[in-house]
Amino acid sequence: EDKVVQSPLSLVVHEGDTVTLNCSYEVTNFRSLLWYKQEKKAPTFLFMLTSSGIEKKSGRLSSILDKKELFSILNITATQTGDSAIYLCAVGGKGNEKLTFGTGTRLTIIP
Amino acid sequence: DVKVTQSSRYLVKRTGEKVFLECVQDMDHENMFWYRQDPGLGLRLIYFSYDVKMKEKGDIPEGYSVSREKKERFSLILESASTNQTSMYLCASSSPVLADYEQYFGPGTRLTVT
């Protein structure tokens, strides 16, 4: 059974701080790991990491995948109040359209 | 842009009622999914569908059924709603022709069963 564990469950930081969110996983025949951001609505896609793309960056957000140690991190630098959200990590296996999600990390940015 | 819509944002039903949650996607995706999201438990898969009239149980199908008569529409049915089905319900779609099966989500339906 595939499994995703995210840590911490919640995090409160001040605006301008840098945060690191963690995601460890167990999956049969790893295909991809995805990060989503969820505010008070639908989760929105951030990054997808695969065997051929283990590092992604977009503005202040970046993510890396360690396939050997089976984890990923999501970094957010110079945090802003708009970064407050639940961050979800999900993994998928080859030949399987399903994704397995972690419980999410609730990030709160204090002005 | 992919658009996934859900019939209601908020819904209040009574115990024992039959509840229908509708999801429609406009990108001709083959795969559709229903999740429920609860604090501390994350997203849990209820049912999914690979194609019209095809369905498979997810991790927590008990108390739910689904219907997919048209490719763009996937319905979740609570045959007899119970208070423990109070939750946020999220629908998603994806396509195997897209790289790595990225899922696109609807806005969610917050269901309260009293």
Coordinates of C-alpha atoms in Angstrom, one line a residue:
Chain A
E1 CA 0.0 0.0 0.0
D2 CA 1.4 3.4 -1.0
K3 CA 2.0 5.8 1.8
V4 CA 2.8 9.5 2.1
V5 CA 3.9 11.3 5.4
Q6 CA 4.2 15.0 5.6
S7 CA 5.8 17.1 8.3
P8 CA 5.3 19.2 10.1
L9 CA 1.5 19.1 10.3
S10 CA 1.4 22.8 10.9
L11 CA 3.9 25.6 10.9
V12 CA 3.6 29.3 11.9
V13 CA 6.3 31.7 10.8
H14 CA 6.7 35.5 10.3
E15 CA 6.6 37.1 6.9
G16 CA 10.0 37.1 5.3
D17 CA 11.1 33.8 6.9
T18 CA 12.1 30.8 4.8
V19 CA 10.3 27.5 5.4
T20 CA 10.9 23.9 4.4
L21 CA 8.1 21.4 4.1
N22 CA 8.9 17.7 4.1
C23 CA 7.3 14.7 2.4
S24 CA 8.4 11.1 2.7
Y25 CA 6.8 8.3 0.7
E26 CA 6.6 4.7 0.0
V27 CA 5.2 3.7 -3.4
T28 CA 5.4 0.7 -5.7
N29 CA 7.2 1.6 -9.0
F30 CA 7.5 5.3 -8.4
R31 CA 6.3 7.4 -11.3
S32 CA 5.9 11.0 -9.9
L33 CA 5.6 13.2 -6.8
L34 CA 3.3 16.2 -6.9
W35 CA 3.0 19.3 -4.7
Y36 CA -0.3 21.2 -4.5
K37 CA -1.3 24.4 -2.7
Q38 CA -4.7 24.6 -1.2
E39 CA -6.3 27.8 0.1
K40 CA -10.0 27.9 0.8
K41 CA -10.8 26.2 -2.4
A42 CA -9.5 23.6 -4.9
P43 CA -5.9 22.4 -4.6
T44 CA -3.8 24.0 -7.2
F45 CA -0.8 22.4 -8.8
L46 CA 2.7 23.6 -7.9
F47 CA 5.3 21.1 -9.0
M48 CA 5.7 17.6 -10.4
L49 CA 9.0 15.7 -9.8
T50 CA 9.9 12.5 -11.6
S51 CA 12.9 10.4 -12.2
S52 CA 13.9 12.7 -15.0
G53 CA 13.1 15.9 -13.2
I54 CA 14.3 15.9 -9.6
E55 CA 14.5 19.6 -9.0
K56 CA 12.0 22.3 -9.8
K57 CA 11.9 26.1 -9.1
S58 CA 9.3 28.8 -9.6
G59 CA 9.9 32.2 -8.2
R60 CA 10.3 31.8 -4.4
L61 CA 9.2 28.2 -4.4
S62 CA 11.5 25.3 -5.1
S63 CA 11.4 21.5 -4.6
I64 CA 13.8 18.6 -4.8
L65 CA 13.2 14.9 -4.9
D66 CA 15.6 12.3 -3.4
K67 CA 14.6 9.0 -4.9
K68 CA 17.2 7.1 -3.0
E69 CA 16.0 8.3 0.4
L70 CA 12.4 8.5 -0.7
F71 CA 11.6 12.1 0.3
S72 CA 10.9 15.5 -1.2
I73 CA 11.1 19.0 0.3
L74 CA 9.3 22.1 -0.7
N75 CA 11.1 25.4 0.1
I76 CA 9.5 28.8 0.2
T77 CA 11.8 31.8 0.6
A78 CA 10.9 35.3 1.7
T79 CA 7.4 34.1 2.7
Q80 CA 4.4 36.4 2.2
T81 CA 0.9 36.3 3.8
G82 CA -0.4 34.9 0.5
D83 CA 1.7 31.8 1.0
S84 CA -0.6 30.8 3.9
A85 CA -2.3 27.6 2.8
I86 CA -2.3 23.8 3.2
Y87 CA 0.5 22.2 1.1
L88 CA -0.3 18.7 -0.1
C89 CA 2.2 16.1 -1.3
A90 CA 1.0 13.2 -3.5
V91 CA 2.7 10.3 -5.2
G92 CA 1.8 8.0 -8.0
G93 CA 3.0 4.7 -9.2
K94 CA 3.6 3.5 -12.8
G95 CA 0.6 2.0 -14.5
N96 CA -1.7 3.5 -11.9
E97 CA -3.7 6.6 -12.4
K98 CA -4.3 7.0 -8.7
L99 CA -2.5 9.4 -6.5
T100 CA -1.9 8.9 -2.8
F101 CA -2.0 12.1 -0.7
G102 CA -0.4 13.0 2.5
T103 CA -2.3 14.8 5.3
G104 CA -0.8 18.1 4.3
T105 CA 1.1 20.8 6.1
R106 CA -0.9 23.9 7.2
L107 CA 1.4 26.9 6.8
T108 CA 0.4 30.2 8.4
I109 CA 2.4 33.4 7.7
I110 CA 2.1 36.1 10.3
P111 CA 2.5 39.7 9.0
Chain B
D1 CA -7.4 25.8 -18.9
V2 CA -8.9 22.7 -17.4
K3 CA -12.1 23.4 -15.6
V4 CA -13.7 21.1 -13.1
T5 CA -16.9 22.3 -11.6
Q6 CA -19.0 20.9 -8.7
S7 CA -22.7 21.4 -8.4
S8 CA -22.7 23.0 -4.9
R9 CA -20.2 24.7 -2.7
Y10 CA -22.1 24.1 0.5
L11 CA -24.8 21.6 1.2
V12 CA -26.8 20.8 4.4
K13 CA -28.7 17.5 4.5
R14 CA -30.5 15.5 7.1
T15 CA -29.5 12.0 8.3
G16 CA -31.0 9.4 6.1
E17 CA -31.4 11.6 3.0
K18 CA -30.1 10.5 -0.4
V19 CA -27.5 13.0 -1.5
F20 CA -26.1 13.6 -5.0
L21 CA -22.9 15.4 -5.6
E22 CA -22.2 16.3 -9.2
C23 CA -18.8 16.9 -10.9
V24 CA -18.3 18.1 -14.5
Q25 CA -15.0 18.5 -16.4
D26 CA -14.6 20.2 -19.7
M27 CA -11.2 18.8 -20.9
D28 CA -12.3 15.4 -22.2
H29 CA -10.3 13.6 -19.4
E30 CA -10.7 9.9 -19.2
N31 CA -10.1 9.7 -15.4
M32 CA -12.3 11.2 -12.7
F33 CA -12.0 10.9 -8.9
W34 CA -13.9 11.6 -5.8
Y35 CA -12.1 12.4 -2.5
R36 CA -13.1 13.4 0.9
Q37 CA -10.9 15.7 3.0
D38 CA -11.0 15.8 6.7
P39 CA -8.7 17.6 9.2
G40 CA -5.7 15.4 10.1
L41 CA -6.6 12.8 7.5
G42 CA -5.8 14.5 4.3
L43 CA -7.4 13.5 1.0
R44 CA -8.8 10.0 0.9
L45 CA -10.0 8.4 -2.3
I46 CA -13.6 7.3 -2.3
Y47 CA -14.1 6.1 -5.9
F48 CA -12.6 6.7 -9.3
S49 CA -13.5 6.0 -12.9
Y50 CA -11.3 5.3 -15.9
D51 CA -14.0 5.6 -18.5
V52 CA -17.7 5.9 -19.0
K53 CA -19.6 3.3 -17.0
M54 CA -16.3 2.2 -15.4
K55 CA -15.7 2.6 -11.7
E56 CA -13.4 1.3 -9.1
K57 CA -13.4 1.5 -5.3
G58 CA -10.9 3.7 -3.6
D59 CA -9.8 3.5 0.0
I60 CA -13.0 4.4 1.7
P61 CA -16.0 3.4 -0.5
E62 CA -18.4 2.3 2.2
G63 CA -21.6 4.3 2.3
Y64 CA -21.0 5.8 -1.2
S65 CA -21.7 4.9 -4.8
V66 CA -20.9 6.6 -8.1
S67 CA -22.3 7.0 -11.6
R68 CA -20.6 7.9 -14.8
E69 CA -23.0 7.9 -17.7
K70 CA -21.1 10.5 -19.7
K71 CA -17.4 11.1 -20.0
E72 CA -17.6 14.7 -18.6
R73 CA -19.8 13.9 -15.6
F74 CA -19.0 11.9 -12.4
S75 CA -21.6 11.7 -9.7
L76 CA -21.1 10.7 -6.1
I77 CA -24.2 9.3 -4.3
L78 CA -24.7 9.0 -0.6
E79 CA -27.6 6.5 -0.4
S80 CA -28.5 7.3 3.2
A81 CA -26.5 10.2 4.6
S82 CA -25.0 9.9 8.1
T83 CA -23.3 12.4 10.3
N84 CA -19.9 10.8 9.8
Q85 CA -20.2 11.8 6.2
T86 CA -20.0 15.4 7.0
S87 CA -16.8 16.5 5.2
M88 CA -15.3 18.4 2.3
Y89 CA -15.8 16.5 -1.0
L90 CA -13.4 17.1 -3.8
C91 CA -13.7 16.0 -7.4
A92 CA -10.7 15.7 -9.7
S93 CA -9.9 14.7 -13.3
S94 CA -6.8 13.6 -15.2
S95 CA -5.8 12.1 -18.5
P96 CA -3.3 9.3 -19.2
V97 CA -2.1 11.2 -22.3
L98 CA -0.9 14.0 -20.0
A99 CA 2.5 13.6 -18.5
D100 CA 2.4 11.8 -15.2
Y101 CA -1.3 12.0 -14.6
E102 CA -1.5 15.4 -13.0
Q103 CA -4.9 15.8 -11.4
Y104 CA -7.1 18.9 -11.7
F105 CA -9.4 19.6 -8.8
G106 CA -12.9 21.2 -8.5
P107 CA -13.6 23.8 -5.8
G108 CA -15.1 21.3 -3.4
T109 CA -18.5 20.8 -1.8
R110 CA -18.7 21.2 2.0
L111 CA -21.4 18.8 3.1
T112 CA -22.9 18.9 6.5
V113 CA -25.2 16.1 7.6
T114 CA -27.4 16.9 10.7

